[in-house]
mmCIF file of C-alpha atoms in Angstrom:
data_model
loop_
_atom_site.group_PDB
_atom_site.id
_atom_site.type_symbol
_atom_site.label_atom_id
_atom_site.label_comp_id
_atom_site.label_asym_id
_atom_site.label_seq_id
_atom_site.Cartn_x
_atom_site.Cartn_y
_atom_site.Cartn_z
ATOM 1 C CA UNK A 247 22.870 -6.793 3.436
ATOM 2 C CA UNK A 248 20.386 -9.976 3.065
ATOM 3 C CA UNK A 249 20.426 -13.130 5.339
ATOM 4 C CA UNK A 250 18.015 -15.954 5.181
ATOM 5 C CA UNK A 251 18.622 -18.950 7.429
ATOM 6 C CA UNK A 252 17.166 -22.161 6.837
ATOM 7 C CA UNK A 253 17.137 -23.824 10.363
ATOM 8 C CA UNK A 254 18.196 -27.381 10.657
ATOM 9 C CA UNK A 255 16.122 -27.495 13.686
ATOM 10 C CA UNK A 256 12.760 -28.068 12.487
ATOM 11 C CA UNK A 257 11.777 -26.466 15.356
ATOM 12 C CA UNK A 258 13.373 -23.466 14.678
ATOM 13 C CA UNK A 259 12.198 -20.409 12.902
ATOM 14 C CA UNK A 260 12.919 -19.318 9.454
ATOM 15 C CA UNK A 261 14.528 -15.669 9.595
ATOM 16 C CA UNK A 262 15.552 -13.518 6.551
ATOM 17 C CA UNK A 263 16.829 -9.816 7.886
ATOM 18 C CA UNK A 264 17.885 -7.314 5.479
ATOM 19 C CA UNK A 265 18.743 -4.911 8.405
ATOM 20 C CA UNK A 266 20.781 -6.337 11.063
ATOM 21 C CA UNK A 267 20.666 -3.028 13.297
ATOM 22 C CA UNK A 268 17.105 -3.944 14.188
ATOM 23 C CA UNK A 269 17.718 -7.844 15.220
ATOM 24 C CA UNK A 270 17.521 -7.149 18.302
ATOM 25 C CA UNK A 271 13.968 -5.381 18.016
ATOM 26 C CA UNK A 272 12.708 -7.840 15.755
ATOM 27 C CA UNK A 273 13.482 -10.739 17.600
ATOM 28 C CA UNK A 274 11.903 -9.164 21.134
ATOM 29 C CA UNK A 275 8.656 -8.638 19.034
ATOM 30 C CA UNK A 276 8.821 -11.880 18.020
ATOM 31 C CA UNK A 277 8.960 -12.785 21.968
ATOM 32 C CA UNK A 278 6.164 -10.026 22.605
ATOM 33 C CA UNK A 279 8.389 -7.827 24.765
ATOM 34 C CA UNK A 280 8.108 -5.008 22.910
ATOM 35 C CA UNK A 281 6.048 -2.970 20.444
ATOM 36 C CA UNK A 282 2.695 -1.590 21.393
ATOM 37 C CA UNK A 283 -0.168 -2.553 19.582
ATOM 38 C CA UNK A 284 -2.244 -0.294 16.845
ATOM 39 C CA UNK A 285 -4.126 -2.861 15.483
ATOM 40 C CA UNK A 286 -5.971 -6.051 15.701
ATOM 41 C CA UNK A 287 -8.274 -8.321 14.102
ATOM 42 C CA UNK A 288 -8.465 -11.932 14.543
ATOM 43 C CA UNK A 289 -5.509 -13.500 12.414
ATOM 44 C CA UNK A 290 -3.420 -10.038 12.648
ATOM 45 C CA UNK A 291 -1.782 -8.116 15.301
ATOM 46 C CA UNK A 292 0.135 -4.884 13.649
ATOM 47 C CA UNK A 293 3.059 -3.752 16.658
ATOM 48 C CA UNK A 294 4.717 -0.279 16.612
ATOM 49 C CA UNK A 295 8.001 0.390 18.531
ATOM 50 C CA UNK A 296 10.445 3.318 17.920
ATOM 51 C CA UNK A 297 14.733 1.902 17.987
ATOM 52 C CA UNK A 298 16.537 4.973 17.840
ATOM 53 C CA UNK A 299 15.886 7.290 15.313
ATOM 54 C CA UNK A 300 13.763 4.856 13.262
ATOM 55 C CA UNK A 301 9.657 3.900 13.975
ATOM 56 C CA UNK A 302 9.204 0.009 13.202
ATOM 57 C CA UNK A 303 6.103 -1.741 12.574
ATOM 58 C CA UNK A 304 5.661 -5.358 12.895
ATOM 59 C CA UNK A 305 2.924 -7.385 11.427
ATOM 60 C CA UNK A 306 2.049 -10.641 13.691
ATOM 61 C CA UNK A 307 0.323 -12.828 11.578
ATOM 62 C CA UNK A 308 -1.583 -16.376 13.161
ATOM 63 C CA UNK A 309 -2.229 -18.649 10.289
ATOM 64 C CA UNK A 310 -0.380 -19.661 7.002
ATOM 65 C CA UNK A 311 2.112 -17.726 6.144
ATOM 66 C CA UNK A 312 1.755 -16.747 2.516
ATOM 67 C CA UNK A 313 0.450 -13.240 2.955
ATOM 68 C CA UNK A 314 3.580 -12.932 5.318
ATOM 69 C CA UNK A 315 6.099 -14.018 2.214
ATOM 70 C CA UNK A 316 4.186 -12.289 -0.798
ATOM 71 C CA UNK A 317 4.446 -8.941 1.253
ATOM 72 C CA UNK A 318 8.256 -9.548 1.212
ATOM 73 C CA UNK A 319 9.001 -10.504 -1.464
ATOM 74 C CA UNK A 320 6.548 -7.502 -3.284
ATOM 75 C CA UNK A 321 8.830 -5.390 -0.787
ATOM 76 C CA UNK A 322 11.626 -6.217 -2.677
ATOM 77 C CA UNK A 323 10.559 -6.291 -6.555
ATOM 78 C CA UNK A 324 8.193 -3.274 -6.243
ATOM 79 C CA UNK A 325 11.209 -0.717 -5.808
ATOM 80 C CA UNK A 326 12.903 -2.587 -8.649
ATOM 81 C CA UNK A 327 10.321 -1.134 -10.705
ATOM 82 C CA UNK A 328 10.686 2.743 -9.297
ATOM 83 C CA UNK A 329 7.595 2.123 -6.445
ATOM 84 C CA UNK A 330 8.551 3.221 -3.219
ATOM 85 C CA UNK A 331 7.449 0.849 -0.407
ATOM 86 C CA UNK A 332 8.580 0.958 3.373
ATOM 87 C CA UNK A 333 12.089 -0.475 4.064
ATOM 88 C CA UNK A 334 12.075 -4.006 4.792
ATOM 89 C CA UNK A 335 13.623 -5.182 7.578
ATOM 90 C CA UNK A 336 13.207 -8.526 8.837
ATOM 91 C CA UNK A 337 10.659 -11.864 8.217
ATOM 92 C CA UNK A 338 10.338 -14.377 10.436
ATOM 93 C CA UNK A 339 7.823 -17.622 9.871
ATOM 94 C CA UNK A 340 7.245 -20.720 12.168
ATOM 95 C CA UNK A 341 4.823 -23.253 12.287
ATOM 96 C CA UNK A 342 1.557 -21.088 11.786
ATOM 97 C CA UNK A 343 2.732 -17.867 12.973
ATOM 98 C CA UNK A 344 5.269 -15.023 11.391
ATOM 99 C CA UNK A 345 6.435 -11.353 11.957
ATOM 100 C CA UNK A 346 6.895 -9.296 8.863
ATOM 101 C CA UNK A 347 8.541 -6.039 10.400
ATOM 102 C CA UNK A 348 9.401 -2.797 7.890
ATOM 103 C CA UNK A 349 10.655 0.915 8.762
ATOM 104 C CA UNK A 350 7.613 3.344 9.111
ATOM 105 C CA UNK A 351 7.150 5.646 6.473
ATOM 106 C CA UNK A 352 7.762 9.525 6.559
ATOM 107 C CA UNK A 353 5.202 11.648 5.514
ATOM 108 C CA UNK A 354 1.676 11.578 5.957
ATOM 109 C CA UNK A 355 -0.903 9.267 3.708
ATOM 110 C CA UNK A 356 -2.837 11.059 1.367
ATOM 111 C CA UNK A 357 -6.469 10.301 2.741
ATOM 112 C CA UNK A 358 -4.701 12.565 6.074
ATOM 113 C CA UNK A 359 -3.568 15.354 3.612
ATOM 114 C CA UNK A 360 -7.070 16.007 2.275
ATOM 115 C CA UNK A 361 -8.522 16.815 5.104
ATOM 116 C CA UNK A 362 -5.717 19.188 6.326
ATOM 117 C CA UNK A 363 -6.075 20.504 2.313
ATOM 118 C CA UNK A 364 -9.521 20.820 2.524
ATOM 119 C CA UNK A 365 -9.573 22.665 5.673
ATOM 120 C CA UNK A 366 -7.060 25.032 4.669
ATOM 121 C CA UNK A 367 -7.846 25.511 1.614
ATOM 122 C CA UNK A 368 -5.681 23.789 -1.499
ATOM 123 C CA UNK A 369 -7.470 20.956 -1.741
ATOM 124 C CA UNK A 370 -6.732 21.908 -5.945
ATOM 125 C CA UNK A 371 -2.850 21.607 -5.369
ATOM 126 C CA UNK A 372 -3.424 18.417 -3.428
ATOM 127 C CA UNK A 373 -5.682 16.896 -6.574
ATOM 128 C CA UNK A 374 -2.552 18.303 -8.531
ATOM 129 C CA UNK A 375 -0.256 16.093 -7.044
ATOM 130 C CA UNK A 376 -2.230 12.839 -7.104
ATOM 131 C CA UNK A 377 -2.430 13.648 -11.090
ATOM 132 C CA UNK A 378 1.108 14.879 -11.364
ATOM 133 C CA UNK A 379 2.572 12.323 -9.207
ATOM 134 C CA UNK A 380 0.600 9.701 -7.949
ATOM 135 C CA UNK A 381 -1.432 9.013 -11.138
ATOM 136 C CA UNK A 382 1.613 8.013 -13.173
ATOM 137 C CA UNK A 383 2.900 5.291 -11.032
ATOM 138 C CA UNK A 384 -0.479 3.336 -10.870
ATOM 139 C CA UNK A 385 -0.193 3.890 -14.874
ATOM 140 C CA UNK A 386 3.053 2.140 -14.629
ATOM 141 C CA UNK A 387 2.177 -0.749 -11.803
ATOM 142 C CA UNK A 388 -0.434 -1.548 -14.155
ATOM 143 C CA UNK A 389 1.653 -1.439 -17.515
ATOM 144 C CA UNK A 390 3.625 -4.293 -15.847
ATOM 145 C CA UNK A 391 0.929 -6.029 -15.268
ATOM 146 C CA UNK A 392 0.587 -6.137 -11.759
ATOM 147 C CA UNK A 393 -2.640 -5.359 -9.981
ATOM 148 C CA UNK A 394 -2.051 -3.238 -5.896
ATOM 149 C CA UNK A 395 -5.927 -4.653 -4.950
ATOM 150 C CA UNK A 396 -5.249 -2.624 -1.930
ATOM 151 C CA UNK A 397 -5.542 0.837 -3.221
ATOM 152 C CA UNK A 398 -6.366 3.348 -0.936
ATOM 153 C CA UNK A 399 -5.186 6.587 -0.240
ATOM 154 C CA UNK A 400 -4.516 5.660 3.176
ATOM 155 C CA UNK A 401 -1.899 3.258 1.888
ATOM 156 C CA UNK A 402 -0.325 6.338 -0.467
ATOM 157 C CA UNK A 403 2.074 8.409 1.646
ATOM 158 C CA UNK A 404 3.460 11.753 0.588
ATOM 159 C CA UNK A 405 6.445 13.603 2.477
ATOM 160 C CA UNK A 406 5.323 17.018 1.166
ATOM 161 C CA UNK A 407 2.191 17.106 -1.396
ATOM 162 C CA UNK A 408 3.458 20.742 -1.937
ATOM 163 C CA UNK A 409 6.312 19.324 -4.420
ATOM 164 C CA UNK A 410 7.268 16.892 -6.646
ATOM 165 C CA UNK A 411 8.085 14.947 -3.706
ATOM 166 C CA UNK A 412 7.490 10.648 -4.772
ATOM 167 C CA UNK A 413 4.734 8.920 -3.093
ATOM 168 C CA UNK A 414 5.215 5.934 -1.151
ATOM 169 C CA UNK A 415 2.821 2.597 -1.463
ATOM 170 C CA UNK A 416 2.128 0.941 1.745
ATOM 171 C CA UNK A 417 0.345 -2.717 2.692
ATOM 172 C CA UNK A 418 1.785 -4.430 -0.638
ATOM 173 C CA UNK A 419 0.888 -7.847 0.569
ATOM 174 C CA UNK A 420 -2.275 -8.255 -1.614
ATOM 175 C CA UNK A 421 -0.250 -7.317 -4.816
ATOM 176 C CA UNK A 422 -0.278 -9.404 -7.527
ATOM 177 C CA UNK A 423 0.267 -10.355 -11.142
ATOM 178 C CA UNK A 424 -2.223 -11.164 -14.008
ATOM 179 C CA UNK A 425 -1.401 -12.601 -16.888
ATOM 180 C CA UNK A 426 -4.217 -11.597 -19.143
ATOM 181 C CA UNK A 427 -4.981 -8.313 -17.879
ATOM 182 C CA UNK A 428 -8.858 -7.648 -17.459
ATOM 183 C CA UNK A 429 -10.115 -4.234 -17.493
ATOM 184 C CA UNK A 430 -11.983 -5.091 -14.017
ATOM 185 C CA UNK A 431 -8.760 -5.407 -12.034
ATOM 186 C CA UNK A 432 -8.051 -2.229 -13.393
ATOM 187 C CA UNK A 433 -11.208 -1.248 -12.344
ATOM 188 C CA UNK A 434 -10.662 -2.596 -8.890
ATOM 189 C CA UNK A 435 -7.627 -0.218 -8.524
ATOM 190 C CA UNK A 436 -8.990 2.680 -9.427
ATOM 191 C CA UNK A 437 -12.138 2.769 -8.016
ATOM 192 C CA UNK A 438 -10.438 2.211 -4.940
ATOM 193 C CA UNK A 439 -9.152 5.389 -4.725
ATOM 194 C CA UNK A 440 -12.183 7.219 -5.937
ATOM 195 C CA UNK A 441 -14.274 5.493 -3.075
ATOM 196 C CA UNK A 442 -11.310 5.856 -0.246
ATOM 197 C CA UNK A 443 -11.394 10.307 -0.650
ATOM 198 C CA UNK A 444 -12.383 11.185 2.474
ATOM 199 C CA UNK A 445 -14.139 14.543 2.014
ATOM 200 C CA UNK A 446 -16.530 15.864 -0.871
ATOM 201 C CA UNK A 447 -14.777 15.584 -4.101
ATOM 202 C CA UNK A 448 -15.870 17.681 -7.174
ATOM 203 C CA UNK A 449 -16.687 15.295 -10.506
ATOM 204 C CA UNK A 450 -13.901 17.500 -12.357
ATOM 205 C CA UNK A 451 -10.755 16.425 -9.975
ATOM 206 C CA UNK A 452 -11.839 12.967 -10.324
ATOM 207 C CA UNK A 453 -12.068 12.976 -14.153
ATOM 208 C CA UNK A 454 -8.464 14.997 -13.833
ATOM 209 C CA UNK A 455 -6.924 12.215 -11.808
ATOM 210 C CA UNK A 456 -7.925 9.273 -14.577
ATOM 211 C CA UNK A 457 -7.178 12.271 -17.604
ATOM 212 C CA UNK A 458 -3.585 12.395 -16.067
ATOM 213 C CA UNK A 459 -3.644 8.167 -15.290
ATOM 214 C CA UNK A 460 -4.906 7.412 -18.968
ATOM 215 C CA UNK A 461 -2.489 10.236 -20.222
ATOM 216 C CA UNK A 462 -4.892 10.808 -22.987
ATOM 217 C CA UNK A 463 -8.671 12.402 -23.341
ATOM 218 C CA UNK A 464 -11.496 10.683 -21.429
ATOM 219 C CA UNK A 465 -13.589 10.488 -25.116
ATOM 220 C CA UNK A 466 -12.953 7.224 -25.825
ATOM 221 C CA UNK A 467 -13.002 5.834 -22.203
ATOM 222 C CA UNK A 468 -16.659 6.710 -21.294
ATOM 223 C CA UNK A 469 -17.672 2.965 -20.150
ATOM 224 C CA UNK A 470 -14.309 2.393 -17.906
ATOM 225 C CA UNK A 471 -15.419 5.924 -16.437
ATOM 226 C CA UNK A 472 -18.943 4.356 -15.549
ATOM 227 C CA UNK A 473 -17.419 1.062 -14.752
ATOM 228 C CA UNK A 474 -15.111 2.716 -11.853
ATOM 229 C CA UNK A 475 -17.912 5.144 -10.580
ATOM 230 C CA UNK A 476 -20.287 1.528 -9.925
ATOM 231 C CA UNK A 477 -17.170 -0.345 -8.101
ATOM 232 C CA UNK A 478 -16.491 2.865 -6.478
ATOM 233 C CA UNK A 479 -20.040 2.895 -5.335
ATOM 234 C CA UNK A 480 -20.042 -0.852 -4.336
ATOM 235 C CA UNK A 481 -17.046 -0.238 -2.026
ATOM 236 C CA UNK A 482 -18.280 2.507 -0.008
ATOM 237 C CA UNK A 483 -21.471 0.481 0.721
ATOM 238 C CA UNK A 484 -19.650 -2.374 2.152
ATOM 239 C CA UNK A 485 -19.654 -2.630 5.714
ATOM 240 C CA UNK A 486 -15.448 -3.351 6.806
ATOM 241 C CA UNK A 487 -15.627 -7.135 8.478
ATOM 242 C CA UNK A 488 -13.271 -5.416 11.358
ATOM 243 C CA UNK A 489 -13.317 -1.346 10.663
#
């Protein structure tokens, strides 16, 4: 079920819930009497509380509030085109401040996986999986023309890398769509995820994971190849303004 009230105070919040079992929760984080916190920087304070059965995570956001309503509404349109995102559950905006609160993921992300994988030893069947399952959905994302600009492996969540098992897209906020598709967003994506493995990867899984995103032979693709291995580069020299 979906609410949104419009307040005829103008002093009182907007509030659009999709999940009325949590109002309670999402209104007391909205107070700041509950939710612990597990992560700050200036403009954003990102709560955690379990309710039952189910972990939620609140973003409190200082500030305008477009990054708050983009990562709602993306929420909403990006399962509509087979991406699985965390369950929305309530937005709230006022003034210059907003909560945008979801259902945690299950699973792991994948950037944890790999270094379980590599430790134990099938790091391949991991790399398998990104190809098999992973790759295919960014190949679709960007057939629709829509760019993540986010895309890390510590925002791609797997239940069980060991099957066929969907991943699951997290921090959406930043996702966007182009209408003349340039080959650097593109870029931008992918190189993201080349630069965000967290352990040693061998040239031949990499060149497997854009083999199984292109769905054709690298030939022909030599200078997007070069073009992702420089932004991949440039992002793992920059220095994160908040870690």
């Amino acid at each position: 079920m979906h609410a949104s009230n419009k307040p005829q105070n103008a002093n009182a919040p907007e509030v659009a819930l999709t999940v009325g079992r949590h109002a309670q929760a999402v209104l007391a984080m909205w107070h700041g009497s509950l939710g612990r916190t597990v992560r700050c920087v200036p403009t954003r304070r990102t709560l955690a509380v379990q309710v039952g059965d189910d972990w939620l995570f609140g973003k409190l956001r200082r500030g305008a509030a477009h990054s708050a309503a983009a990562e709602w509404r993306w929420l909403h349109v990006l399962p509509l085109l087979g991406l699985q995102v965390p369950e929305p559950v309530a937005w709230i905006g006022h003034k210059n401040r907003s909560l945008l609160v979801t259902v945690g993921l299950p699973g792991r992300s994948l950037d944890a996986w790999a270094l379980d994988a590599v430790r134990e030893g099938w790091f391949d069947e991991l790399v398998r999986y990104a190809c098999r399952c992973v790759a295919p959905v960014v190949r679709r994302l960007h057939d629709r023309g829509l760019i993540y600009r986010d895309l890390y492996w510590n925002h791609v969540f797997a239940l069980d890398p060991h099957s066929d098992a969907p991943p699951m897209f997290l921090d959406v906020e930043r996702v966007c769509e182009v209408r003349w598709q340039s080959r650097r967003w593109l870029v931008k994506d992918l190189a993201g995820l080349l630069a965000s493995v967290p352990v040693p990867l061998p040239k031949r899984a990499g060149l497997r994971f854009l083999r199984a995103y292109l769905g054709e032979r690298l030939r022909a693709h030599r200078l997007l190849l070069r073009a992702i291995v420089a932004k991949a580069s440039r992002i793992k020299a920059h220095v994160p303004r908040y870690g």
